[in-house]
Amino acid sequence: MTHDTAPIPEPPQTGGAADRAEAEEFLRQFHTEQPTRTVALARRLEQVRAAIDRTGTYRRTTAELAFGARVAWRNSSRCIGRLYWNSLRVLDRRDATTPREIHRHLCEHLRQATNGGRIRPVISVFAPDSPERAGPRVWNEQLVRYAGHRRADGTVLGDPRNADLTDAVRRLGWQVREPGRFDVLPLVVDAPDDKPQLFELPRDLVLEVPITHPDCPRIAELGLRWHAVPAIATMRLRVGGIDYPLAPFNGWYMGTEIGARNLVDEDRYAMLPAVAACLGLDTGNEATLWRDRALVELNVAVLHSFRAAGVRVSDHHTESRRFLTHLAREEREGRRVPADWSWIVPPLSSGITPVFHRYYDEAEQRPALCPAAGDRP
């Protein structure tokens, strides 16, 4: 039995020079959309050209970095939740150099993003790749991920998507006394001029929600839970011709991400048969639509559980309408909105959501959050 596992990043390598044309394009966009700047565009272009000629790269101002990160979210073709792109909290962590510093800032990211359950969008931007040295990375696909423990018979206890990472952190010394289905993996920080280092996430920073159903108590007996903050850590932020390989970013969960993918996919937790059994459904005949009925009730359970716990979550119908609001707003501003249909359309009740019944512009735009290799819907 094989599983599609999350890729572990390649070791850091020295980055190339900043792309001069991208840098100039970004600065013109920044000064167009943010016209009240203390430094004139011509002067800033002159500064950046001189820095690239001298060093192969340049340092972006804090305001430029914040604008670039927000526009990268605005341009993210796989994200349905971009309506609030301009409210993204941007944490400038470019001066963090040691693994311990980086870990401390990653913990602070989780603290600010969790916000007592009132999840808020946050991005932390660490040092970029440059001609002299690579920027830092983490091996974890998200800041919070559950281990996938391989058994002797080839099956996996926990999340099969993270089986390779679980093997890797074990080789680095991580141990679990009694492996379970929802063991939070440590972070592996891979900084230049240092070996990869393991750091446990403080338990009080990882908010988790136990999954219960408002009408079916047996679902609670399955012992399911999920973490509150989906902080993606392996996407590369590219702004103005410079790559930032460590820029963890989060919004909040749409319920279907958990209830129709993470807990359901055959190569993840594959919980549909167990949920169907809790509901007393006839699973011997596909014509009973037991999979569909179990899927709906599991999603009801996810939304109910998060809301009962006071943790922000959205349903796919609401988020679909918000995305169309985002489209209309951007069109009024004269901006194109790239969107990948296979990611924008929810995996549950797709045909009765408004995002299903139209085509989208799939053009790549900069600034951008670039998906990790091997990522998929």
Short mmCIF file of C-alpha atoms in Angstrom, two decimals:
data_model
loop_
_atom_site.label_atom_id
_atom_site.label_comp_id
_atom_site.label_asym_id
_atom_site.label_seq_id
_atom_site.Cartn_x
_atom_site.Cartn_y
_atom_site.Cartn_z
CA MET A 1 0.00 0.00 0.00
CA THR A 2 1.44 3.37 -0.98
CA HIS A 3 0.51 6.85 0.19
CA ASP A 4 0.87 10.27 -1.40
CA THR A 5 3.00 11.89 1.29
CA ALA A 6 3.89 15.52 1.76
CA PRO A 7 7.27 16.37 0.22
CA ILE A 8 10.18 17.21 2.53
CA PRO A 9 11.98 20.34 1.26
CA GLU A 10 15.38 20.00 -0.34
CA PRO A 11 18.38 21.20 1.72
CA PRO A 12 18.86 24.99 1.53
CA GLN A 13 20.91 26.16 -1.41
CA THR A 14 22.24 29.57 -2.29
CA GLY A 15 19.61 31.53 -4.19
CA GLY A 16 20.13 33.43 -7.39
CA ALA A 17 20.21 37.16 -7.96
CA ALA A 18 17.02 39.19 -7.66
CA ASP A 19 15.08 39.50 -10.89
CA ARG A 20 15.53 43.14 -11.86
CA ALA A 21 12.49 43.32 -14.14
CA GLU A 22 10.23 41.82 -11.45
CA ALA A 23 11.63 44.21 -8.87
CA GLU A 24 10.83 47.22 -11.03
CA GLU A 25 7.37 45.89 -11.92
CA PHE A 26 6.58 45.37 -8.25
CA LEU A 27 7.77 48.83 -7.23
CA ARG A 28 5.59 50.44 -9.88
CA GLN A 29 2.60 48.42 -8.66
CA PHE A 30 3.35 49.34 -5.04
CA HIS A 31 3.56 53.05 -5.80
CA THR A 32 0.40 52.90 -7.93
CA GLU A 33 -1.71 51.17 -5.28
CA GLN A 34 -0.02 52.91 -2.32
CA PRO A 35 0.53 56.42 -3.69
CA THR A 36 1.29 58.23 -0.40
CA ARG A 37 4.94 57.17 -0.14
CA THR A 38 7.75 59.18 1.46
CA VAL A 39 10.22 58.11 -1.24
CA ALA A 40 9.34 58.91 -4.86
CA LEU A 41 9.13 56.01 -7.31
CA ALA A 42 12.05 57.28 -9.42
CA ARG A 43 14.27 57.51 -6.35
CA ARG A 44 13.28 54.07 -5.10
CA LEU A 45 13.91 52.51 -8.52
CA GLU A 46 17.34 54.08 -8.51
CA GLN A 47 18.10 52.67 -5.05
CA VAL A 48 17.00 49.16 -5.98
CA ARG A 49 18.86 49.09 -9.31
CA ALA A 50 22.04 50.19 -7.57
CA ALA A 51 21.66 47.53 -4.86
CA ILE A 52 21.07 44.75 -7.40
CA ASP A 53 24.07 45.87 -9.47
CA ARG A 54 26.24 45.95 -6.36
CA THR A 55 25.08 42.84 -4.43
CA GLY A 56 22.75 40.88 -6.71
CA THR A 57 19.77 41.61 -4.48
CA TYR A 58 18.12 44.36 -2.43
CA ARG A 59 16.28 44.75 0.86
CA ARG A 60 12.61 45.54 0.70
CA THR A 61 11.15 48.13 3.07
CA THR A 62 8.72 46.95 5.72
CA ALA A 63 5.85 48.65 3.89
CA GLU A 64 6.83 47.02 0.59
CA LEU A 65 7.05 43.62 2.26
CA ALA A 66 3.61 43.95 3.86
CA PHE A 67 2.03 45.09 0.60
CA GLY A 68 3.74 42.31 -1.36
CA ALA A 69 2.59 39.59 1.06
CA ARG A 70 -1.00 40.84 0.97
CA VAL A 71 -1.06 41.01 -2.82
CA ALA A 72 0.46 37.52 -2.97
CA TRP A 73 -2.59 36.29 -1.04
CA ARG A 74 -4.84 38.30 -3.36
CA ASN A 75 -3.21 36.53 -6.31
CA SER A 76 -3.36 33.03 -4.78
CA SER A 77 -5.36 31.09 -7.35
CA ARG A 78 -6.01 28.14 -5.03
CA CYS A 79 -7.52 30.12 -2.16
CA ILE A 80 -11.27 30.73 -1.95
CA GLY A 81 -10.97 33.00 1.10
CA ARG A 82 -9.28 36.04 -0.41
CA LEU A 83 -11.99 38.59 0.31
CA TYR A 84 -10.06 39.82 3.36
CA TRP A 85 -6.60 39.92 1.74
CA ASN A 86 -5.94 43.49 2.82
CA SER A 87 -6.39 42.60 6.50
CA LEU A 88 -3.52 40.08 6.49
CA ARG A 89 -1.22 40.58 9.48
CA VAL A 90 2.37 40.59 8.20
CA LEU A 91 5.15 39.74 10.67
CA ASP A 92 8.61 40.78 9.43
CA ARG A 93 11.04 38.11 10.66
CA ARG A 94 13.83 38.65 8.12
CA ASP A 95 16.46 39.27 10.78
CA ALA A 96 15.95 35.94 12.56
CA THR A 97 18.99 33.79 11.80
CA THR A 98 19.33 30.94 14.32
CA PRO A 99 17.02 27.92 14.47
CA ARG A 100 16.03 28.86 18.02
CA GLU A 101 15.04 32.39 16.98
CA ILE A 102 13.08 31.05 14.03
CA HIS A 103 11.26 28.56 16.23
CA ARG A 104 10.36 31.29 18.71
CA HIS A 105 8.85 33.38 15.92
CA LEU A 106 6.94 30.38 14.53
CA CYS A 107 5.43 29.87 17.97
CA GLU A 108 4.48 33.54 18.10
CA HIS A 109 2.86 33.15 14.68
CA LEU A 110 0.63 30.40 16.05
CA ARG A 111 -0.21 32.46 19.13
CA GLN A 112 -1.27 35.50 17.10
CA ALA A 113 -3.09 33.43 14.49
CA THR A 114 -5.02 31.38 17.06
CA ASN A 115 -6.17 34.53 18.87
CA GLY A 116 -8.13 32.59 21.47
CA GLY A 117 -10.12 30.83 18.75
CA ARG A 118 -10.93 33.99 16.77
CA ILE A 119 -8.58 32.86 14.01
CA ARG A 120 -6.96 35.72 12.09
CA PRO A 121 -4.92 35.61 8.87
CA VAL A 122 -1.18 35.93 9.54
CA ILE A 123 2.00 35.55 7.50
CA SER A 124 5.52 35.48 8.96
CA VAL A 125 8.23 36.35 6.44
CA PHE A 126 11.74 35.11 7.17
CA ALA A 127 15.03 35.84 5.39
CA PRO A 128 15.02 35.49 1.58
CA ASP A 129 17.28 33.50 -0.67
CA SER A 130 20.19 35.61 -1.88
CA PRO A 131 23.34 35.12 -3.98
CA GLU A 132 25.37 34.66 -0.77
CA ARG A 133 23.12 32.36 1.24
CA ALA A 134 19.84 30.54 1.18
CA GLY A 135 16.95 31.49 3.39
CA PRO A 136 15.74 29.18 6.17
CA ARG A 137 13.11 26.51 5.69
CA VAL A 138 11.04 24.11 7.74
CA TRP A 139 10.36 20.54 6.74
CA ASN A 140 6.76 20.56 7.99
CA GLU A 141 4.06 21.14 5.39
CA GLN A 142 2.05 23.03 8.02
CA LEU A 143 3.11 24.34 11.42
CA VAL A 144 0.68 21.87 12.99
CA ARG A 145 0.56 18.40 11.47
CA TYR A 146 -0.27 14.97 12.87
CA ALA A 147 2.22 12.12 12.72
CA GLY A 148 1.81 9.10 10.50
CA HIS A 149 3.34 6.09 12.31
CA ARG A 150 4.18 3.22 9.96
CA ARG A 151 3.25 -0.21 11.26
CA ALA A 152 5.03 -3.47 10.46
CA ASP A 153 2.17 -4.55 8.18
CA GLY A 154 2.57 -1.43 6.00
CA THR A 155 -0.45 0.43 7.34
CA VAL A 156 -0.17 3.84 9.02
CA LEU A 157 -1.48 4.93 12.40
CA GLY A 158 -2.38 8.60 12.17
CA ASP A 159 -2.09 10.74 9.04
CA PRO A 160 -0.49 8.83 6.15
CA ARG A 161 0.31 12.13 4.40
CA ASN A 162 2.95 12.78 7.06
CA ALA A 163 4.49 9.31 7.20
CA ASP A 164 7.73 10.35 5.49
CA LEU A 165 8.12 13.37 7.77
CA THR A 166 7.40 11.18 10.79
CA ASP A 167 10.17 8.79 9.70
CA ALA A 168 12.51 11.74 9.23
CA VAL A 169 11.90 13.27 12.66
CA ARG A 170 12.36 9.86 14.26
CA ARG A 171 15.79 9.66 12.65
CA LEU A 172 16.52 13.07 14.18
CA GLY A 173 15.65 11.74 17.63
CA TRP A 174 11.91 12.32 18.10
CA GLN A 175 10.22 9.68 20.23
CA VAL A 176 6.62 8.95 21.16
CA ARG A 177 5.98 6.67 24.11
CA GLU A 178 2.56 5.52 22.91
CA PRO A 179 1.92 6.42 19.25
CA GLY A 180 -1.60 7.65 18.52
CA ARG A 181 -3.69 8.97 15.64
CA PHE A 182 -3.26 12.65 16.50
CA ASP A 183 0.31 13.15 17.71
CA VAL A 184 1.47 16.69 16.90
CA LEU A 185 4.77 16.56 15.04
CA PRO A 186 7.73 18.67 16.13
CA LEU A 187 8.98 21.39 13.80
CA VAL A 188 12.18 20.79 11.86
CA VAL A 189 13.95 24.10 11.28
CA ASP A 190 16.56 23.99 8.51
CA ALA A 191 18.64 27.17 8.62
CA PRO A 192 21.77 27.98 6.58
CA ASP A 193 25.10 27.13 8.20
CA ASP A 194 23.39 24.86 10.69
CA LYS A 195 22.06 21.31 10.81
CA PRO A 196 18.30 20.69 10.85
CA GLN A 197 16.99 21.00 14.40
CA LEU A 198 13.89 19.60 16.10
CA PHE A 199 11.63 21.81 18.21
CA GLU A 200 8.49 20.68 19.98
CA LEU A 201 5.48 22.97 19.74
CA PRO A 202 4.32 24.02 23.22
CA ARG A 203 1.04 22.23 23.85
CA ASP A 204 -0.72 25.41 24.93
CA LEU A 205 -0.12 26.87 21.46
CA VAL A 206 -1.86 24.06 19.60
CA LEU A 207 -5.59 24.60 19.87
CA GLU A 208 -7.49 21.44 18.93
CA VAL A 209 -11.20 20.78 18.51
CA PRO A 210 -12.76 17.40 19.44
CA ILE A 211 -15.30 16.35 16.81
CA THR A 212 -18.85 15.71 18.03
CA HIS A 213 -22.23 15.65 16.30
CA PRO A 214 -25.29 17.58 17.50
CA ASP A 215 -27.63 14.59 16.99
CA CYS A 216 -25.42 11.48 16.87
CA PRO A 217 -23.45 10.91 20.10
CA ARG A 218 -21.69 7.85 18.63
CA ILE A 219 -19.58 10.09 16.38
CA ALA A 220 -17.90 11.53 19.47
CA GLU A 221 -16.86 7.97 20.37
CA LEU A 222 -14.63 7.88 17.27
CA GLY A 223 -12.19 10.15 19.12
CA LEU A 224 -11.65 12.48 16.18
CA ARG A 225 -10.20 15.95 16.51
CA TRP A 226 -8.49 18.58 14.39
CA HIS A 227 -6.25 21.58 14.96
CA ALA A 228 -7.64 25.10 14.68
CA VAL A 229 -5.04 26.90 12.54
CA PRO A 230 -4.14 25.78 8.98
CA ALA A 231 -0.71 27.47 8.79
CA ILE A 232 0.95 26.38 5.54
CA ALA A 233 4.73 26.44 5.93
CA THR A 234 6.23 25.16 2.67
CA MET A 235 4.82 27.68 0.21
CA ARG A 236 7.40 30.08 -1.15
CA LEU A 237 6.60 33.79 -1.13
CA ARG A 238 7.89 35.60 -4.23
CA VAL A 239 7.77 39.39 -4.17
CA GLY A 240 9.60 41.76 -6.47
CA GLY A 241 11.97 39.17 -7.91
CA ILE A 242 13.05 37.75 -4.53
CA ASP A 243 12.09 34.37 -3.03
CA TYR A 244 11.27 33.90 0.65
CA PRO A 245 11.33 30.12 1.20
CA LEU A 246 9.97 30.35 4.75
CA ALA A 247 6.78 32.41 4.91
CA PRO A 248 4.17 30.44 6.88
CA PHE A 249 0.68 31.71 6.12
CA ASN A 250 -2.76 30.96 7.49
CA GLY A 251 -6.35 31.93 7.09
CA TRP A 252 -9.05 29.95 8.87
CA TYR A 253 -10.51 26.59 7.98
CA MET A 254 -13.41 26.01 5.66
CA GLY A 255 -15.19 23.04 7.17
CA THR A 256 -14.89 20.86 4.06
CA GLU A 257 -11.10 20.97 4.26
CA ILE A 258 -11.43 18.85 7.39
CA GLY A 259 -14.73 17.05 6.94
CA ALA A 260 -14.47 16.24 3.23
CA ARG A 261 -10.71 15.89 2.77
CA ASN A 262 -8.44 15.48 5.82
CA LEU A 263 -10.68 13.04 7.69
CA VAL A 264 -12.15 11.41 4.58
CA ASP A 265 -9.63 10.94 1.77
CA GLU A 266 -8.55 7.32 1.30
CA ASP A 267 -4.90 8.32 1.69
CA ARG A 268 -5.62 10.32 4.85
CA TYR A 269 -7.85 9.24 7.78
CA ALA A 270 -10.49 7.47 5.61
CA MET A 271 -13.23 7.82 8.23
CA LEU A 272 -16.36 7.53 6.07
CA PRO A 273 -17.08 3.83 6.81
CA ALA A 274 -16.74 4.45 10.55
CA VAL A 275 -19.03 7.48 10.40
CA ALA A 276 -21.55 5.50 8.37
CA ALA A 277 -21.53 2.78 11.02
CA CYS A 278 -22.22 5.39 13.72
CA LEU A 279 -25.21 6.57 11.70
CA GLY A 280 -26.49 3.04 11.10
CA LEU A 281 -26.30 3.36 7.31
CA ASP A 282 -26.46 0.44 4.89
CA THR A 283 -22.96 0.32 3.36
CA GLY A 284 -23.58 -2.82 1.32
CA ASN A 285 -25.07 -1.01 -1.65
CA GLU A 286 -23.74 2.15 -3.25
CA ALA A 287 -27.27 3.06 -4.33
CA THR A 288 -28.08 3.92 -0.71
CA LEU A 289 -25.67 6.85 -1.12
CA TRP A 290 -24.24 6.01 2.28
CA ARG A 291 -20.97 7.76 1.42
CA ASP A 292 -22.78 11.00 0.57
CA ARG A 293 -24.95 10.85 3.69
CA ALA A 294 -21.97 10.09 5.95
CA LEU A 295 -19.97 12.88 4.30
CA VAL A 296 -22.69 15.46 4.96
CA GLU A 297 -23.07 14.43 8.60
CA LEU A 298 -19.31 14.47 9.20
CA ASN A 299 -19.22 18.02 7.84
CA VAL A 300 -22.15 18.94 10.08
CA ALA A 301 -20.09 17.57 12.97
CA VAL A 302 -17.00 19.60 12.05
CA LEU A 303 -18.91 22.88 11.79
CA HIS A 304 -20.86 22.15 14.97
CA SER A 305 -17.70 21.25 16.90
CA PHE A 306 -15.67 24.28 15.89
CA ARG A 307 -18.52 26.64 16.67
CA ALA A 308 -19.23 24.95 20.00
CA ALA A 309 -15.56 25.36 20.88
CA GLY A 310 -15.58 29.05 19.90
CA VAL A 311 -13.13 28.47 17.05
CA ARG A 312 -13.60 30.37 13.79
CA VAL A 313 -14.60 28.24 10.80
CA SER A 314 -16.66 28.87 7.67
CA ASP A 315 -18.98 26.69 5.65
CA HIS A 316 -18.51 26.21 1.91
CA HIS A 317 -21.73 27.95 0.90
CA THR A 318 -20.85 31.14 2.76
CA GLU A 319 -17.26 31.07 1.55
CA SER A 320 -18.39 30.56 -2.06
CA ARG A 321 -20.57 33.67 -1.88
CA ARG A 322 -17.72 35.63 -0.31
CA PHE A 323 -15.44 34.62 -3.16
CA LEU A 324 -17.88 35.99 -5.72
CA THR A 325 -17.98 39.21 -3.70
CA HIS A 326 -14.19 39.28 -3.93
CA LEU A 327 -14.37 38.75 -7.70
CA ALA A 328 -16.81 41.64 -8.13
CA ARG A 329 -14.77 43.94 -5.92
CA GLU A 330 -11.55 43.20 -7.79
CA GLU A 331 -13.22 43.63 -11.16
CA ARG A 332 -14.41 47.08 -10.08
CA GLU A 333 -10.76 47.90 -9.35
CA GLY A 334 -9.78 46.73 -12.84
CA ARG A 335 -7.79 43.75 -11.55
CA ARG A 336 -7.78 40.19 -12.83
CA VAL A 337 -8.54 37.42 -10.33
CA PRO A 338 -6.67 34.17 -11.00
CA ALA A 339 -8.46 31.06 -9.75
CA ASP A 340 -7.89 27.32 -10.08
CA TRP A 341 -11.37 25.76 -10.49
CA SER A 342 -10.27 22.45 -8.96
CA TRP A 343 -9.32 24.22 -5.73
CA ILE A 344 -11.96 26.94 -5.60
CA VAL A 345 -14.94 24.61 -6.02
CA PRO A 346 -15.71 22.88 -2.68
CA PRO A 347 -15.48 19.06 -2.48
CA LEU A 348 -19.02 18.84 -1.04
CA SER A 349 -22.28 19.83 -2.77
CA SER A 350 -20.24 21.48 -5.49
CA GLY A 351 -23.07 21.92 -7.97
CA ILE A 352 -25.20 23.97 -5.56
CA THR A 353 -22.45 26.47 -4.78
CA PRO A 354 -22.22 29.58 -6.99
CA VAL A 355 -18.50 29.11 -7.69
CA PHE A 356 -19.21 25.87 -9.61
CA HIS A 357 -21.07 27.45 -12.51
CA ARG A 358 -18.41 29.59 -14.14
CA TYR A 359 -14.90 29.63 -15.56
CA TYR A 360 -11.92 31.43 -14.06
CA ASP A 361 -8.74 33.14 -15.20
CA GLU A 362 -5.80 30.86 -14.38
CA ALA A 363 -3.06 33.37 -15.25
CA GLU A 364 -0.05 33.47 -12.93
CA GLN A 365 0.51 36.81 -11.25
CA ARG A 366 3.22 38.34 -9.07
CA PRO A 367 3.65 38.71 -6.13
CA ALA A 368 2.76 35.09 -5.44
CA LEU A 369 2.58 32.32 -2.89
CA CYS A 370 4.08 29.43 -4.86
CA PRO A 371 2.82 25.93 -3.96
CA ALA A 372 5.32 23.32 -2.83
CA ALA A 373 6.27 20.59 -5.28
CA GLY A 374 3.87 17.66 -5.12
CA ASP A 375 0.98 19.69 -3.70
CA ARG A 376 -2.47 18.76 -4.93
CA PRO A 377 -6.16 19.43 -4.32
#
